[in-house]
GROMACS .gro file of C-alpha atoms in nm:
model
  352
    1UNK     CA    1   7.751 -12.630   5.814
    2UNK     CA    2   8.025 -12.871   5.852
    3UNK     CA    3   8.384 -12.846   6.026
    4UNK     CA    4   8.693 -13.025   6.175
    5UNK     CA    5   8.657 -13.237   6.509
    6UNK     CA    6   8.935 -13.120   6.744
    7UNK     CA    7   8.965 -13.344   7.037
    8UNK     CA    8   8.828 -13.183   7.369
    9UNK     CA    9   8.704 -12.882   7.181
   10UNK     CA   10   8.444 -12.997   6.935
   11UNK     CA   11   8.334 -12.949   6.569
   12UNK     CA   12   8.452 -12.674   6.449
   13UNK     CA   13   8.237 -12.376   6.275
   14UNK     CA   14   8.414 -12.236   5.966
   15UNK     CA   15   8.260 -11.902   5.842
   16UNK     CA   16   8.358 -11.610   5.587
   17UNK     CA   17   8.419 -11.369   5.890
   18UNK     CA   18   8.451 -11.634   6.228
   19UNK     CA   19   8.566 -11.931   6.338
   20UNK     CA   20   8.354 -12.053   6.595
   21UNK     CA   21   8.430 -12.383   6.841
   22UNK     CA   22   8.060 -12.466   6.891
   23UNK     CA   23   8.127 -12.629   7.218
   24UNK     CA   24   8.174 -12.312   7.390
   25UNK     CA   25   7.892 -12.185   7.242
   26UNK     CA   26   7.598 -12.167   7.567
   27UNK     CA   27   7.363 -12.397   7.534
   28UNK     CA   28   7.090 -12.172   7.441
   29UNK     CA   29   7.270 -12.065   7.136
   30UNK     CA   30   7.382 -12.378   7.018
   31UNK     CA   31   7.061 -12.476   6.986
   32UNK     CA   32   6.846 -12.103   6.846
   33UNK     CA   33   6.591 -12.176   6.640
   34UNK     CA   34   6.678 -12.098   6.249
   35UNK     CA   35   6.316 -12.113   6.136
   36UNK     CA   36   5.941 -12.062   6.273
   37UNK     CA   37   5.891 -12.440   6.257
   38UNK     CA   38   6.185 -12.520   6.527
   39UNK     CA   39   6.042 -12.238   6.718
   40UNK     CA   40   5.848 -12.396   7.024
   41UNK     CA   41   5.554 -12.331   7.213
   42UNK     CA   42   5.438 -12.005   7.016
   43UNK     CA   43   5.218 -12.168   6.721
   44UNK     CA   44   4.978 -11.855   6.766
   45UNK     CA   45   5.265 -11.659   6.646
   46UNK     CA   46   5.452 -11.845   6.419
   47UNK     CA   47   5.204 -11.981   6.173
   48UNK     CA   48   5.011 -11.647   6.149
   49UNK     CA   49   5.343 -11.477   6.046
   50UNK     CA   50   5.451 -11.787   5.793
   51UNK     CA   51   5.112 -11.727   5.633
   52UNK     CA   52   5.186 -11.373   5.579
   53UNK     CA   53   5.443 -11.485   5.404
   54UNK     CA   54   5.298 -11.705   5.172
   55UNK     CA   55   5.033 -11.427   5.106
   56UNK     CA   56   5.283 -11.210   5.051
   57UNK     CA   57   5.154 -10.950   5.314
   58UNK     CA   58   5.412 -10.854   5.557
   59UNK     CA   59   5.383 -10.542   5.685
   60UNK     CA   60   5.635 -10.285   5.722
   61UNK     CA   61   5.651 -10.266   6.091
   62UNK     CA   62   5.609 -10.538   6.353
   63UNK     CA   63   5.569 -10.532   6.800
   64UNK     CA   64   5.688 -10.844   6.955
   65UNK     CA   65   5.627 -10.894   7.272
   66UNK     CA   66   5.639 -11.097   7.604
   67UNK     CA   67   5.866 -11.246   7.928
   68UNK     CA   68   6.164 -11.274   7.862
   69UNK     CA   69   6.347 -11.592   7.651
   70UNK     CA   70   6.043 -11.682   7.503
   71UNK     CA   71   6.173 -11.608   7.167
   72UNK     CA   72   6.143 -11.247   7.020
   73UNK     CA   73   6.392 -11.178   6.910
   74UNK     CA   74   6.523 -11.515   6.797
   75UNK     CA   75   6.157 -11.488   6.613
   76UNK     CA   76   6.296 -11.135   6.500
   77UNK     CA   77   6.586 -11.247   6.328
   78UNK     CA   78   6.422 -11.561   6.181
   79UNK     CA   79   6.172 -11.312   6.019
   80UNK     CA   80   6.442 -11.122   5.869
   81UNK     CA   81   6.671 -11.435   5.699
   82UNK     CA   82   6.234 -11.483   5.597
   83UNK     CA   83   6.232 -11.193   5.396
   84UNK     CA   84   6.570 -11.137   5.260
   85UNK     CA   85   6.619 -11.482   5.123
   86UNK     CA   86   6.704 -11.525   4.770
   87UNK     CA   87   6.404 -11.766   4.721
   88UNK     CA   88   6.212 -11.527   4.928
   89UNK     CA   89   5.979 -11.427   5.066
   90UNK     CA   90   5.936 -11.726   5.258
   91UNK     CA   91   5.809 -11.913   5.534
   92UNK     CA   92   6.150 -12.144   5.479
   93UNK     CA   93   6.427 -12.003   5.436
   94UNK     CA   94   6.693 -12.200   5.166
   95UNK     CA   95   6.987 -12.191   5.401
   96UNK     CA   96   7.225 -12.169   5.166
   97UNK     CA   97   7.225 -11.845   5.009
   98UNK     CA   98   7.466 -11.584   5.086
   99UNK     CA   99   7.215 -11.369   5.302
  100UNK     CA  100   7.063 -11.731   5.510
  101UNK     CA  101   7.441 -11.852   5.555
  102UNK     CA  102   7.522 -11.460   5.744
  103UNK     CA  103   7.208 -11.480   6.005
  104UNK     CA  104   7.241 -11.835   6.068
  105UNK     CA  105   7.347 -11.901   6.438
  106UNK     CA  106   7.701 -11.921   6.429
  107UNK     CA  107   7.698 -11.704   6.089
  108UNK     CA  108   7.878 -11.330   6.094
  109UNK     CA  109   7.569 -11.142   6.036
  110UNK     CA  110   7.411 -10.911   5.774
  111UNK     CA  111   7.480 -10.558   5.685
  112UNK     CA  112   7.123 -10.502   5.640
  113UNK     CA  113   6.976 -10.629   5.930
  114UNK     CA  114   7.072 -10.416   6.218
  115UNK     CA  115   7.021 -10.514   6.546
  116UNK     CA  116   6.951 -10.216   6.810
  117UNK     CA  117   6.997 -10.260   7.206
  118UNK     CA  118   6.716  -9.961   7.299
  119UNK     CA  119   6.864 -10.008   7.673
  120UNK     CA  120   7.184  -9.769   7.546
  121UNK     CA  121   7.100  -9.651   7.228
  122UNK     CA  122   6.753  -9.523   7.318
  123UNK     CA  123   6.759  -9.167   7.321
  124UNK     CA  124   6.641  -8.871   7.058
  125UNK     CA  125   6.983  -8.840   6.909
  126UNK     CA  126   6.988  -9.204   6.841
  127UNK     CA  127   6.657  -9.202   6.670
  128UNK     CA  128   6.762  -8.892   6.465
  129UNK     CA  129   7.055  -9.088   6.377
  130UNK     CA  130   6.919  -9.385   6.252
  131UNK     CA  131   6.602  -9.203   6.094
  132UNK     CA  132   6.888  -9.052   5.886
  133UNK     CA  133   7.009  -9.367   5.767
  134UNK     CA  134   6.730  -9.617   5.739
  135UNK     CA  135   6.622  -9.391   5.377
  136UNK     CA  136   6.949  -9.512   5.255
  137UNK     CA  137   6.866  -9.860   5.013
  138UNK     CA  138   7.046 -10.228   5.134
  139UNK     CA  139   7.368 -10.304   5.055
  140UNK     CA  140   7.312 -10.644   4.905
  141UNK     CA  141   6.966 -10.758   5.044
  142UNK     CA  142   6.585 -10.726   4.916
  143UNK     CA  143   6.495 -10.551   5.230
  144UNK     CA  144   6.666 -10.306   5.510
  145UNK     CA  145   6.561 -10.470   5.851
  146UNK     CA  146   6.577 -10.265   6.157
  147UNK     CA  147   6.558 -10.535   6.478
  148UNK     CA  148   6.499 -10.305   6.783
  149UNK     CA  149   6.552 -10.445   7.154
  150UNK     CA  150   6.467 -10.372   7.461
  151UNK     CA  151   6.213 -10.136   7.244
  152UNK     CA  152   6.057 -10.005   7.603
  153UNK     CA  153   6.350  -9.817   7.679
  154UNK     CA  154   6.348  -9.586   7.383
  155UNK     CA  155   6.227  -9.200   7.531
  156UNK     CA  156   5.898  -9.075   7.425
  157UNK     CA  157   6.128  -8.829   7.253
  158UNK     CA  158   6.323  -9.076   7.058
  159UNK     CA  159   5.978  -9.286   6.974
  160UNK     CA  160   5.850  -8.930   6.821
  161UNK     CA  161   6.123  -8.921   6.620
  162UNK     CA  162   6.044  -9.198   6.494
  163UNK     CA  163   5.699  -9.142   6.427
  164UNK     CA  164   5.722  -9.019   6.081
  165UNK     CA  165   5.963  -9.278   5.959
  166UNK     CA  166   5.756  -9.601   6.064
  167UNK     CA  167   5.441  -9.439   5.937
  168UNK     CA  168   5.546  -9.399   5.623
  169UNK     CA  169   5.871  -9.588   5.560
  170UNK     CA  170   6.045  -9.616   5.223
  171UNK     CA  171   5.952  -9.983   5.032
  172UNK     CA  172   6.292 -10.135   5.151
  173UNK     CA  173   6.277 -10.057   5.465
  174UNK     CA  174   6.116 -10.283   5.787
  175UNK     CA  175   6.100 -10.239   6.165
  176UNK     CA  176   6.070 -10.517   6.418
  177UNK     CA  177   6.033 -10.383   6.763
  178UNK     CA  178   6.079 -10.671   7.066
  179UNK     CA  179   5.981 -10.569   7.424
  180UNK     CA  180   5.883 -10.748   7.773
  181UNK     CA  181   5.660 -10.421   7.862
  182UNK     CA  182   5.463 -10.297   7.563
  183UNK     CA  183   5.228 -10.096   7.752
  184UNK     CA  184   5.567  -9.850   7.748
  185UNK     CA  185   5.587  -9.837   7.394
  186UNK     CA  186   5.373  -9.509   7.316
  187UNK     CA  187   5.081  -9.568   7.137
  188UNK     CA  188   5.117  -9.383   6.802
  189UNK     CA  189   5.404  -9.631   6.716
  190UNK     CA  190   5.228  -9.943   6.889
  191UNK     CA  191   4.924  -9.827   6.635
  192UNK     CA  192   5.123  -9.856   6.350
  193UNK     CA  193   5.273 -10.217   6.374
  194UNK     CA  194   5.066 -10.582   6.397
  195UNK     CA  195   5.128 -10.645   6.750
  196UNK     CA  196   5.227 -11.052   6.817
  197UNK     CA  197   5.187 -11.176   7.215
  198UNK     CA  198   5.469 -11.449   7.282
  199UNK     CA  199   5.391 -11.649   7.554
  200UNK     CA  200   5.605 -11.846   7.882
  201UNK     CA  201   5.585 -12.221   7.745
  202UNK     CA  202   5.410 -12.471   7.852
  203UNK     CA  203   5.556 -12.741   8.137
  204UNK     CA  204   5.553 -13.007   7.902
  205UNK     CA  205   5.660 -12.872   7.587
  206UNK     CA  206   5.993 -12.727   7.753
  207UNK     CA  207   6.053 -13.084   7.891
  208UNK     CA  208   5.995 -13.264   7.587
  209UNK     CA  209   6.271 -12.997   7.385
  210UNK     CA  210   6.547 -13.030   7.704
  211UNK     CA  211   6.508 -13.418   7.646
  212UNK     CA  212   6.584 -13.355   7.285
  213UNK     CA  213   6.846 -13.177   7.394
  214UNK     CA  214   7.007 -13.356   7.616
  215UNK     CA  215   7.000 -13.685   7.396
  216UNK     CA  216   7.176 -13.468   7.127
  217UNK     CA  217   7.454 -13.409   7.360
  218UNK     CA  218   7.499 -13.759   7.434
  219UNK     CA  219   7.471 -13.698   7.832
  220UNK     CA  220   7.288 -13.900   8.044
  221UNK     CA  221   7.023 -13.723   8.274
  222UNK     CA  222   6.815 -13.939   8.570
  223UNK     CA  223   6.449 -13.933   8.561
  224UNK     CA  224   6.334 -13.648   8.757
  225UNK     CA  225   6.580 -13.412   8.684
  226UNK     CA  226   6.459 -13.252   8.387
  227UNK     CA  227   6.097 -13.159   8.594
  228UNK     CA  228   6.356 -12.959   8.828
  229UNK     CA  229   6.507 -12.750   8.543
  230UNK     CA  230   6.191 -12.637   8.367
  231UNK     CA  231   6.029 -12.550   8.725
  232UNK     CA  232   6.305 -12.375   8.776
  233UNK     CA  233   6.314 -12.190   8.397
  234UNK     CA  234   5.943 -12.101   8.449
  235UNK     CA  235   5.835 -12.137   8.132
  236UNK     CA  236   6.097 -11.944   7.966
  237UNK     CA  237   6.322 -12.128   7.726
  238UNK     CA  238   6.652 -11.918   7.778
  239UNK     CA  239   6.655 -11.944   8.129
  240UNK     CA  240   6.515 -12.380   8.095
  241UNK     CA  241   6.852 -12.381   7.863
  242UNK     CA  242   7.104 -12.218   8.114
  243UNK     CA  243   7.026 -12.431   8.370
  244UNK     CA  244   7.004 -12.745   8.155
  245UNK     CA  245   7.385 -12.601   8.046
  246UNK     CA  246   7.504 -12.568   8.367
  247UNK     CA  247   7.390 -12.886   8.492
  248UNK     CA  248   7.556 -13.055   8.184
  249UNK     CA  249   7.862 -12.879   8.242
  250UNK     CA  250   7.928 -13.008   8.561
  251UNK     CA  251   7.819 -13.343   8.516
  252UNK     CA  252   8.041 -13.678   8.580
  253UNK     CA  253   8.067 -14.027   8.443
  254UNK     CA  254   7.729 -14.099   8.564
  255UNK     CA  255   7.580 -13.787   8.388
  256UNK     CA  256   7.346 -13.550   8.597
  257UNK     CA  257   7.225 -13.761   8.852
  258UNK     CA  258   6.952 -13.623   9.114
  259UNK     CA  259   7.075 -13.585   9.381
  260UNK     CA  260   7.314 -13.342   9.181
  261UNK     CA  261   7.023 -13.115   9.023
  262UNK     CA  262   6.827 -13.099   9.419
  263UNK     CA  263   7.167 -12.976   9.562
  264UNK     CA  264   7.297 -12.709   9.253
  265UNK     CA  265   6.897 -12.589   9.225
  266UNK     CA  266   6.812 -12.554   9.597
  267UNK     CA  267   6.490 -12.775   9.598
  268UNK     CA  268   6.400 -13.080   9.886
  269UNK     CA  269   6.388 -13.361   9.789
  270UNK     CA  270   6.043 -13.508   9.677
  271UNK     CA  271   6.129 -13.848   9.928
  272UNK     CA  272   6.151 -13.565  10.206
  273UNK     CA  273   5.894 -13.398  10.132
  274UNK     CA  274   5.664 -13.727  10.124
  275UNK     CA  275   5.783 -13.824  10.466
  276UNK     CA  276   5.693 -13.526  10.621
  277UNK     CA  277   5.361 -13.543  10.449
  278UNK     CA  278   5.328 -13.871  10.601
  279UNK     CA  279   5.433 -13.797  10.985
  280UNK     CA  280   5.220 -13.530  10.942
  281UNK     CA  281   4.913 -13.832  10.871
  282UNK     CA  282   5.027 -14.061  11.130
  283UNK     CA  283   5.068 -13.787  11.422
  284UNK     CA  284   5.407 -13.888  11.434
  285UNK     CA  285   5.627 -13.567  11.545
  286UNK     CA  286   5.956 -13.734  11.607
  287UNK     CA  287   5.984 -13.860  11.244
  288UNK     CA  288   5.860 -13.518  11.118
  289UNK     CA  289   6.155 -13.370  11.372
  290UNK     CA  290   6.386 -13.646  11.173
  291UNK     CA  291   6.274 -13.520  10.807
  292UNK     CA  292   6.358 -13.148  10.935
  293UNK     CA  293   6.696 -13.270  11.078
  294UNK     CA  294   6.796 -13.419  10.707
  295UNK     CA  295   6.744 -13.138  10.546
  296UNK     CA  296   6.920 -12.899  10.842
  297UNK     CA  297   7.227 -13.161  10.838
  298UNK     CA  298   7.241 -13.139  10.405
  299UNK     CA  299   7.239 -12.774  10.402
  300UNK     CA  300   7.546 -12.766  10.627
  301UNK     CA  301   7.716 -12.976  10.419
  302UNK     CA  302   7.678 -12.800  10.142
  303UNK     CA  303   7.690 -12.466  10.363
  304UNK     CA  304   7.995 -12.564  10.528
  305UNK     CA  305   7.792 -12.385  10.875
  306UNK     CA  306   7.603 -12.531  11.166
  307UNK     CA  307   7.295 -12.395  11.221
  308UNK     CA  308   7.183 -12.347  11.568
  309UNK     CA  309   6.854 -12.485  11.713
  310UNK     CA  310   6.544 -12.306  11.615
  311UNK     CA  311   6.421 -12.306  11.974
  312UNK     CA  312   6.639 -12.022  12.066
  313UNK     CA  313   6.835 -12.241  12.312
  314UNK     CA  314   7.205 -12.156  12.127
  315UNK     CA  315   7.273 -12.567  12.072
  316UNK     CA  316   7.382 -12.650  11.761
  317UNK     CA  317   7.197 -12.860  11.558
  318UNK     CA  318   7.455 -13.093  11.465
  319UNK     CA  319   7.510 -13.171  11.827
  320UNK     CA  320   7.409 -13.524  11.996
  321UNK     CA  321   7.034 -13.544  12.003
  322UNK     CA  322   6.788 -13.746  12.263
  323UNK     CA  323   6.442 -13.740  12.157
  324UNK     CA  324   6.159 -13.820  12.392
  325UNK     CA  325   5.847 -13.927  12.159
  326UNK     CA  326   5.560 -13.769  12.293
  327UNK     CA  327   5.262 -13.910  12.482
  328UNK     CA  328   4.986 -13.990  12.309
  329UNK     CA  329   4.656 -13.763  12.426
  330UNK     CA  330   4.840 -13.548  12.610
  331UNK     CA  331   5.028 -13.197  12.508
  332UNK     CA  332   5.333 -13.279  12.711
  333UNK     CA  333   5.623 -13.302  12.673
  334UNK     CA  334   5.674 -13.100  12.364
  335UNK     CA  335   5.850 -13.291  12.095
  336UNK     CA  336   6.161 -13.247  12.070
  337UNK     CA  337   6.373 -13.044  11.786
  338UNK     CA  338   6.672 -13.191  11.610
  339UNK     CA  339   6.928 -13.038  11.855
  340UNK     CA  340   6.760 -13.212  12.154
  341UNK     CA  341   6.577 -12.935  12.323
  342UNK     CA  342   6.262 -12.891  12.324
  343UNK     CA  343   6.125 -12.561  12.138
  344UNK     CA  344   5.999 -12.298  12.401
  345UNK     CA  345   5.572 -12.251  12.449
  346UNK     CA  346   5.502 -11.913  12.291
  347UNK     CA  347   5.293 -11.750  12.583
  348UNK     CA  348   4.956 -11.664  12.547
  349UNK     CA  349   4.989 -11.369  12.771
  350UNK     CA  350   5.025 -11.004  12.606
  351UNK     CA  351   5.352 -10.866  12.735
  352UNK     CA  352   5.448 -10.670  13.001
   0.00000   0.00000   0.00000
């Protein structure tokens, strides 16, 4: 869909019902999925269900689930612009009808797909409620879609109300349930819908899409940055995406640099970690002291405290230091710690 460029803001987003800047859009939703094939990392899902299509066998009722931001309910309303597209049902949906153009991303929605947050509206008066309504046809659509979230949160009481409705529902009607905890959903509904895993994606999938991403939004990003961002996502693309956005967001001239991504994320830096690695190899205490010190002195910066000395002794770390290397075959001295001081024996002897 096209738009207006306003400086500083962005292309613009012109809809029937919304006008949409797209830059202040997060990250994540900028860039949802619109179909199964830009869907990543949950092939075992998405070509089973586009085959369905093509078959012309959906079912009436459908369990989605998995961690969370792996894609269920983006995969949820995907299936729905599926079957209520005017070329439809398909595993492609036109994008340009009237019903693709309201459940695109940045489109105003569909009166016939209703989207349900069980976390508040999961109780036996809710169910009731919409039991009452879901026999009542579409408005304008082939099919009446019923996209329920956070489906573990419904009551046994409100699932039981249910029961009779997604057993047998009218031909216009379809349920999608989406869930991180099926196991709660009770088991006469979870019996009555085809039940599709999602899955945390893999390390080098998620990498490979942020790079995509990041190229599309003409910002630079160092090499080893992007590593840092899906370790700290783990595997789940909504979380990979906020991070990715914040990172963006506060990046300079130089784009996100390294050093920037260690210091916002909280991880050491893989040179520091090497050194150590390699004091450790060469017996060499004072330089593993040093490698400890680093990372003490960049954590007050960014802290803005002092730490005091590990050894108990009160100095503060960012004191003077005199190191005295120790001698070689012998346990004494005892290295000393990045204040100076050297770290007090633990006793052997049981207490008193």
């Amino acid at each position: 869909m096209g738009g207006a460029r306003v400086p500083g803001r962005g292309r613009l987003s012109v809809g029937a019902y919304n006008l949409v800047c797209v830059s202040s859009l997060a990250l994540y939703r900028r860039y949802r999925p619109e179909s199964f094939a830009e869907v990543i990392g949950q092939e075992h899902v998405t070509d089973p269900l586009q085959q369905a299509l093509r078959n012309n066998r959906v079912n009436h009722a459908y369990l989605f689930s998995g961690p969370r931001g792996c894609g269920k309910t983006t995969s949820a309303r995907i299936l729905a612009r599926c079957l209520n597209c005017e070329k439809g049902p398909t595993p492609t949906p036109c994008g340009e009808c009237q019903s693709c153009r309201d459940l695109a991303r940045t489109g105003p929605g569909s009166i016939d797909v209703i989207e349900i947050d069980a976390a508040s509206h999961g109780g036996v008066d809710d169910a009731r409620d919409l039991r009452e309504k879901a026999f009542f046809g579409p408005a304008g659509s082939r099919y009446k879609i019923y996209i329920i979230d956070e489906a573990h949160m419904v009551t046994p009481a409100g699932f039981n109300a249910l029961l009779k409705v997604v057993e047998e529902p009218p031909e216009h009607l379809k349920f999608i349930f989406a869930t991180t905890e099926p196991e709660k959903v009770i088991g006469t509904i979870r019996s009555r819908t085809h039940h599709y895993p999602f899955r945390l994606v893999p390390p080098g999938t998620l990498r490979e899409y942020l790079g995509e991403v990041c190229q599309k939004e003409d910002i630079p990003v160092e090499e080893g940055v992007l590593p840092l961002v899906v370790r700290s996502g783990a595997g789940s693309v909504r979380d990979s995406m906020s991070v990715m956005d914040q990172l963006l967001a506060g990046a300079g001239e130089a784009g996100v640099t390294y050093a920037m991504a260690t210091s916002l994320l909280g991880y050491t830096d893989s040179s520091l970690l090497d050194s150590v690695v390699e004091s450790f190899a060469t017996g060499d205490g004072a330089a593993a002291f040093e490698v400890v010190d680093r990372i003490i002195e960049g954590a007050t910066t960014r802290g803005g405290s002092s730490p005091t000395c590990s050894s108990g002794c009160g100095t503060s770390s960012s004191s003077p230091r005199s190191r005295t290397p120790p001698r070689r075959g012998s346990s004494t001295p005892l290295p000393t710690s990045s204040s100076g001081c050297r770290p007090r024996r633990e006793s052997s002897e049981p207490p008193s």
